[in-house]
Coordinates of N, CA and C in Angstrom, one line a residue:
X768 N 84.1 79.4 76.1 CA 83.9 78.0 76.5 C 83.8 77.9 78.0
X769 N 83.0 77.1 78.5 CA 82.8 76.9 79.9 C 83.6 75.8 80.4
X770 N 84.5 76.1 81.3 CA 85.3 75.1 82.0 C 85.4 73.7 81.4
X771 N 85.8 73.7 80.1 CA 86.0 72.5 79.4 C 87.4 71.9 79.5
X772 N 87.8 71.1 78.6 CA 89.1 70.6 78.7 C 90.1 71.6 78.2
X773 N 91.4 71.3 78.3 CA 92.4 72.2 78.0 C 92.2 72.8 76.5
X774 N 91.7 71.9 75.6 CA 91.5 72.4 74.3 C 90.3 73.2 74.1
X775 N 89.5 73.3 75.2 CA 88.3 74.2 75.1 C 87.0 73.4 74.7
X776 N 87.2 72.1 74.3 CA 86.0 71.4 73.9 C 86.1 70.0 74.6
X777 N 84.9 69.6 75.1 CA 84.8 68.3 75.7 C 85.1 67.2 74.6
X778 N 85.7 66.1 75.0 CA 85.9 65.1 74.0 C 84.6 64.7 73.4
X779 N 84.5 64.6 72.0 CA 83.3 64.2 71.4 C 82.2 65.2 71.4
X780 N 82.4 66.4 71.8 CA 81.4 67.5 71.9 C 81.2 68.2 70.6
X781 N 80.1 68.2 70.0 CA 79.8 68.8 68.7 C 79.8 70.3 68.7
X782 N 79.4 70.9 69.8 CA 79.3 72.3 70.0 C 80.1 72.7 71.2
X783 N 81.1 73.6 71.0 CA 82.1 73.9 72.0 C 81.3 74.6 73.2
X784 N 81.5 74.0 74.4 CA 81.0 74.5 75.6 C 79.5 74.1 75.9
X785 N 78.9 73.4 75.0 CA 77.4 73.1 75.2 C 77.2 72.2 76.4
X786 N 78.0 71.2 76.5 CA 77.8 70.2 77.6 C 77.9 70.9 79.0
X787 N 78.9 71.7 79.1 CA 79.2 72.4 80.4 C 78.1 73.5 80.6
X788 N 77.6 74.1 79.6 CA 76.5 75.1 79.8 C 75.3 74.4 80.2
X789 N 74.9 73.3 79.6 CA 73.7 72.6 79.9 C 73.8 72.0 81.4
X790 N 75.0 71.5 81.7 CA 75.2 71.0 83.1 C 75.0 72.1 84.1
X791 N 75.6 73.3 83.8 CA 75.5 74.4 84.7 C 74.0 74.8 84.9
X792 N 73.2 74.6 83.9 CA 71.8 75.0 83.9 C 70.9 73.9 84.4
X793 N 71.5 72.7 84.7 CA 70.7 71.5 85.1 C 70.0 70.9 84.0
X794 N 70.5 71.1 82.7 CA 69.8 70.6 81.5 C 70.7 69.5 80.8
X795 N 71.6 68.9 81.4 CA 72.5 68.0 80.7 C 71.7 66.9 80.0
X796 N 70.6 66.5 80.6 CA 69.7 65.5 80.0 C 69.1 65.9 78.6
X797 N 69.3 67.2 78.2 CA 68.7 67.7 77.0 C 69.8 67.9 75.9
X798 N 71.0 67.3 76.1 CA 72.1 67.6 75.3 C 71.8 67.2 73.8
X799 N 71.2 66.0 73.6 CA 71.0 65.6 72.2 C 70.1 66.6 71.5
X800 N 69.0 67.0 72.1 CA 68.1 68.0 71.5 C 68.8 69.3 71.3
X801 N 69.6 69.8 72.2 CA 70.3 71.0 72.1 C 71.3 71.0 70.9
X802 N 72.0 69.8 70.8 CA 72.9 69.7 69.7 C 72.2 69.7 68.4
X803 N 71.0 69.1 68.3 CA 70.2 69.1 67.1 C 69.8 70.5 66.7
X804 N 69.4 71.3 67.7 CA 69.1 72.7 67.4 C 70.3 73.5 66.9
X805 N 71.5 73.3 67.6 CA 72.7 73.9 67.1 C 73.1 73.6 65.7
X806 N 72.9 72.3 65.4 CA 73.2 71.9 64.0 C 72.3 72.5 63.0
X807 N 71.0 72.6 63.4 CA 70.0 73.2 62.5 C 70.3 74.6 62.2
X808 N 70.7 75.4 63.2 CA 71.0 76.8 63.0 C 72.4 77.2 62.7
X809 N 73.3 76.1 62.7 CA 74.7 76.4 62.4 C 75.5 76.9 63.6
X810 N 75.0 76.8 64.8 CA 75.8 77.3 66.0 C 77.0 76.3 66.3
X811 N 78.1 76.8 66.5 CA 79.3 76.0 66.8 C 79.9 76.2 68.2
X812 N 79.4 77.3 68.9 CA 79.8 77.5 70.2 C 78.5 77.8 71.1
X813 N 78.5 77.3 72.3 CA 77.4 77.4 73.1 C 76.9 78.9 73.4
X814 N 77.8 79.8 73.4 CA 77.3 81.2 73.7 C 76.4 81.7 72.6
X815 N 76.4 81.1 71.4 CA 75.5 81.5 70.3 C 74.0 81.3 70.7
X816 N 73.8 80.5 71.7 CA 72.4 80.3 72.1 C 71.8 81.6 72.6
X817 N 72.6 82.4 73.3 CA 72.1 83.6 73.9 C 71.4 84.5 72.9
X818 N 71.9 84.6 71.7 CA 71.2 85.5 70.7 C 69.9 84.9 70.1
X819 N 69.6 83.7 70.4 CA 68.4 83.1 69.9 C 67.7 82.3 71.0
X820 N 67.7 82.9 72.2 CA 67.2 82.2 73.4 C 65.8 81.7 73.3
X821 N 64.9 82.5 72.8 CA 63.5 82.1 72.7 C 63.3 80.9 71.7
X822 N 64.0 81.0 70.6 CA 63.9 79.9 69.6 C 64.5 78.6 70.2
X823 N 65.6 78.7 70.9 CA 66.2 77.6 71.5 C 65.3 77.0 72.5
X824 N 64.7 77.8 73.4 CA 63.8 77.4 74.4 C 62.5 76.7 73.8
X825 N 62.0 77.3 72.7 CA 60.8 76.7 72.0 C 61.2 75.3 71.5
X826 N 62.3 75.2 70.8 CA 62.8 74.0 70.2 C 62.9 72.9 71.2
X827 N 63.4 73.2 72.4 CA 63.6 72.2 73.5 C 62.3 72.1 74.4
X828 N 61.3 73.0 74.1 CA 60.1 73.0 74.9 C 60.5 73.1 76.4
X829 N 61.4 74.1 76.7 CA 61.8 74.3 78.1 C 60.7 75.0 78.9
X830 N 60.6 74.6 80.1 CA 59.7 75.2 81.1 C 60.3 76.5 81.5
X831 N 59.5 77.4 82.1 CA 60.0 78.7 82.5 C 61.2 78.6 83.4
X832 N 61.1 77.7 84.4 CA 62.2 77.6 85.4 C 63.5 77.1 84.7
X833 N 63.4 76.2 83.7 CA 64.6 75.7 82.9 C 65.2 76.9 82.1
X834 N 64.3 77.7 81.5 CA 64.8 78.8 80.7 C 65.5 79.8 81.6
X835 N 65.0 80.0 82.8 CA 65.6 81.0 83.7 C 67.0 80.4 84.1
X836 N 67.1 79.1 84.4 CA 68.4 78.6 84.8 C 69.4 78.7 83.6
X837 N 68.9 78.5 82.4 CA 69.8 78.6 81.2 C 70.3 80.1 81.1
X838 N 69.4 81.0 81.2 CA 69.7 82.4 81.2 C 70.8 82.8 82.2
X839 N 70.5 82.3 83.4 CA 71.5 82.5 84.5 C 72.8 82.0 84.2
X840 N 72.9 80.7 83.7 CA 74.2 80.1 83.4 C 74.9 81.0 82.3
X841 N 74.2 81.4 81.3 CA 74.8 82.3 80.3 C 75.3 83.6 80.9
X842 N 74.5 84.2 81.8 CA 74.8 85.5 82.4 C 76.1 85.3 83.2
X843 N 76.3 84.2 83.8 CA 77.5 84.0 84.6 C 78.7 83.7 83.8
X844 N 78.5 83.7 82.5 CA 79.6 83.4 81.6 C 79.9 81.9 81.4
X845 N 78.9 81.1 81.6 CA 79.1 79.7 81.6 C 79.6 79.2 80.2
X846 N 79.3 79.9 79.2 CA 79.7 79.4 77.8 C 80.4 80.5 77.0
X847 N 80.6 81.7 77.6 CA 81.1 82.8 76.8 C 82.4 83.3 77.3
X848 N 83.3 83.4 76.3 CA 84.6 84.0 76.6 C 84.7 85.2 75.8
X849 N 85.0 86.4 76.4 CA 85.0 87.6 75.7 C 86.1 87.8 74.6
X850 N 87.3 87.3 74.9 CA 88.4 87.4 74.0 C 89.2 86.2 73.9
X851 N 89.9 85.9 72.8 CA 90.8 84.8 72.7 C 91.9 84.8 73.8
X852 N 92.2 83.7 74.4 CA 93.2 83.6 75.4 C 92.7 83.9 76.8
X853 N 91.4 84.3 76.9 CA 90.9 84.6 78.3 C 90.7 83.4 79.1
X854 N 90.6 83.5 80.3 CA 90.4 82.3 81.2 C 89.1 81.7 80.8
X855 N 89.1 80.3 80.8 CA 88.0 79.6 80.4 C 87.1 79.1 81.6
X856 N 87.5 79.5 82.8 CA 86.8 79.2 84.0 C 85.5 80.0 84.0
X857 N 84.5 79.5 84.7 CA 83.2 80.3 84.8 C 83.5 81.5 85.6
X858 N 82.8 82.6 85.3 CA 82.9 83.8 86.0 C 82.2 83.7 87.3
X859 N 82.7 84.4 88.4 CA 82.0 84.4 89.6 C 80.8 85.2 89.5
X860 N 79.8 85.0 90.4 CA 78.6 85.8 90.4 C 78.9 87.2 90.7
X861 N 78.1 88.1 90.2 CA 78.3 89.5 90.4 C 77.9 89.8 91.9
X862 N 78.6 90.8 92.5 CA 78.2 91.1 93.9 C 76.8 91.7 93.9
X863 N 76.1 91.5 95.0 CA 74.8 92.0 95.2 C 74.8 93.5 95.3
X864 N 73.9 94.2 94.7 CA 73.9 95.7 94.8 C 73.7 96.1 96.3
X865 N 74.3 97.2 96.6 CA 74.2 97.8 98.0 C 72.8 98.1 98.3
X866 N 72.4 97.9 99.5 CA 71.1 98.2 99.9 C 70.9 99.8 100.0
X867 N 69.8 100.2 99.6 CA 69.5 101.7 99.7 C 68.6 101.9 100.9
X868 N 69.0 102.8 101.8 CA 68.2 103.1 103.0 C 66.8 103.6 102.6
X869 N 65.8 103.1 103.3 CA 64.4 103.5 103.0 C 64.3 105.0 103.0
X870 N 65.0 105.7 103.8 CA 64.9 107.2 103.9 C 65.3 107.8 102.5
X871 N 66.1 107.2 101.7 CA 66.5 107.7 100.4 C 65.5 107.5 99.4
X872 N 64.5 106.7 99.7 CA 63.5 106.3 98.7 C 62.2 107.2 98.8
X873 N 62.2 108.0 99.8 CA 61.0 108.8 100.0 C 61.0 110.0 99.1
X874 N 59.8 110.3 98.6 CA 59.7 111.5 97.7 C 59.6 112.7 98.5
X875 N 60.3 113.7 98.2 CA 60.3 115.0 98.9 C 60.1 116.1 97.9
X876 N 59.3 117.1 98.2 CA 59.1 118.2 97.3 C 60.4 119.0 97.1
X877 N 60.7 119.6 96.0 CA 61.9 120.4 95.8 C 61.8 121.5 96.8
X878 N 63.0 122.0 97.3 CA 63.0 123.0 98.3 C 62.3 124.3 97.8
X879 N 62.4 124.6 96.5 CA 61.8 125.9 96.0 C 60.3 125.9 96.1
X880 N 59.6 124.8 96.2 CA 58.2 124.8 96.2 C 57.7 125.0 97.6
X881 N 58.4 124.7 98.6 CA 57.9 124.8 100.0 C 56.8 123.9 100.4
X882 N 56.2 124.0 101.5 CA 55.2 123.1 102.0 C 53.9 123.3 101.2
X883 N 53.0 122.3 101.2 CA 51.7 122.5 100.4 C 50.9 123.7 100.9
X884 N 50.3 124.4 100.0 CA 49.4 125.5 100.4 C 50.2 126.8 100.5
X885 N 51.5 126.8 100.3 CA 52.3 128.0 100.4 C 52.5 128.8 99.1
X886 N 51.9 128.3 98.0 CA 52.1 128.9 96.7 C 51.3 130.2 96.7
X887 N 51.9 131.2 96.2 CA 51.2 132.5 96.2 C 50.9 133.0 94.8

């Protein structure tokens, strides 16, 4: 569940965590359509959208940018809790990968081959 009430579900929310997920993705205005999709497929928790993302996006006719925001919200754990009793707060963003120096990206011949033209 994503940062919901103490019970894990917003008051009157048909799908656990859906409102918070949609809000995190900037799609709160699509809640009714999202609930209808969840009802059609039997989803009871928002994280279930992740397994059927393309179908969900097609049903809601999401634009590419909206779909990307939804994926990002799910990636950050906006609606998914890995185990019972885990913190229901949103997960922080992952740290950025360390920069790789450009010198480490250059292709170099293996030492055994030597310089070009030295093959005998």
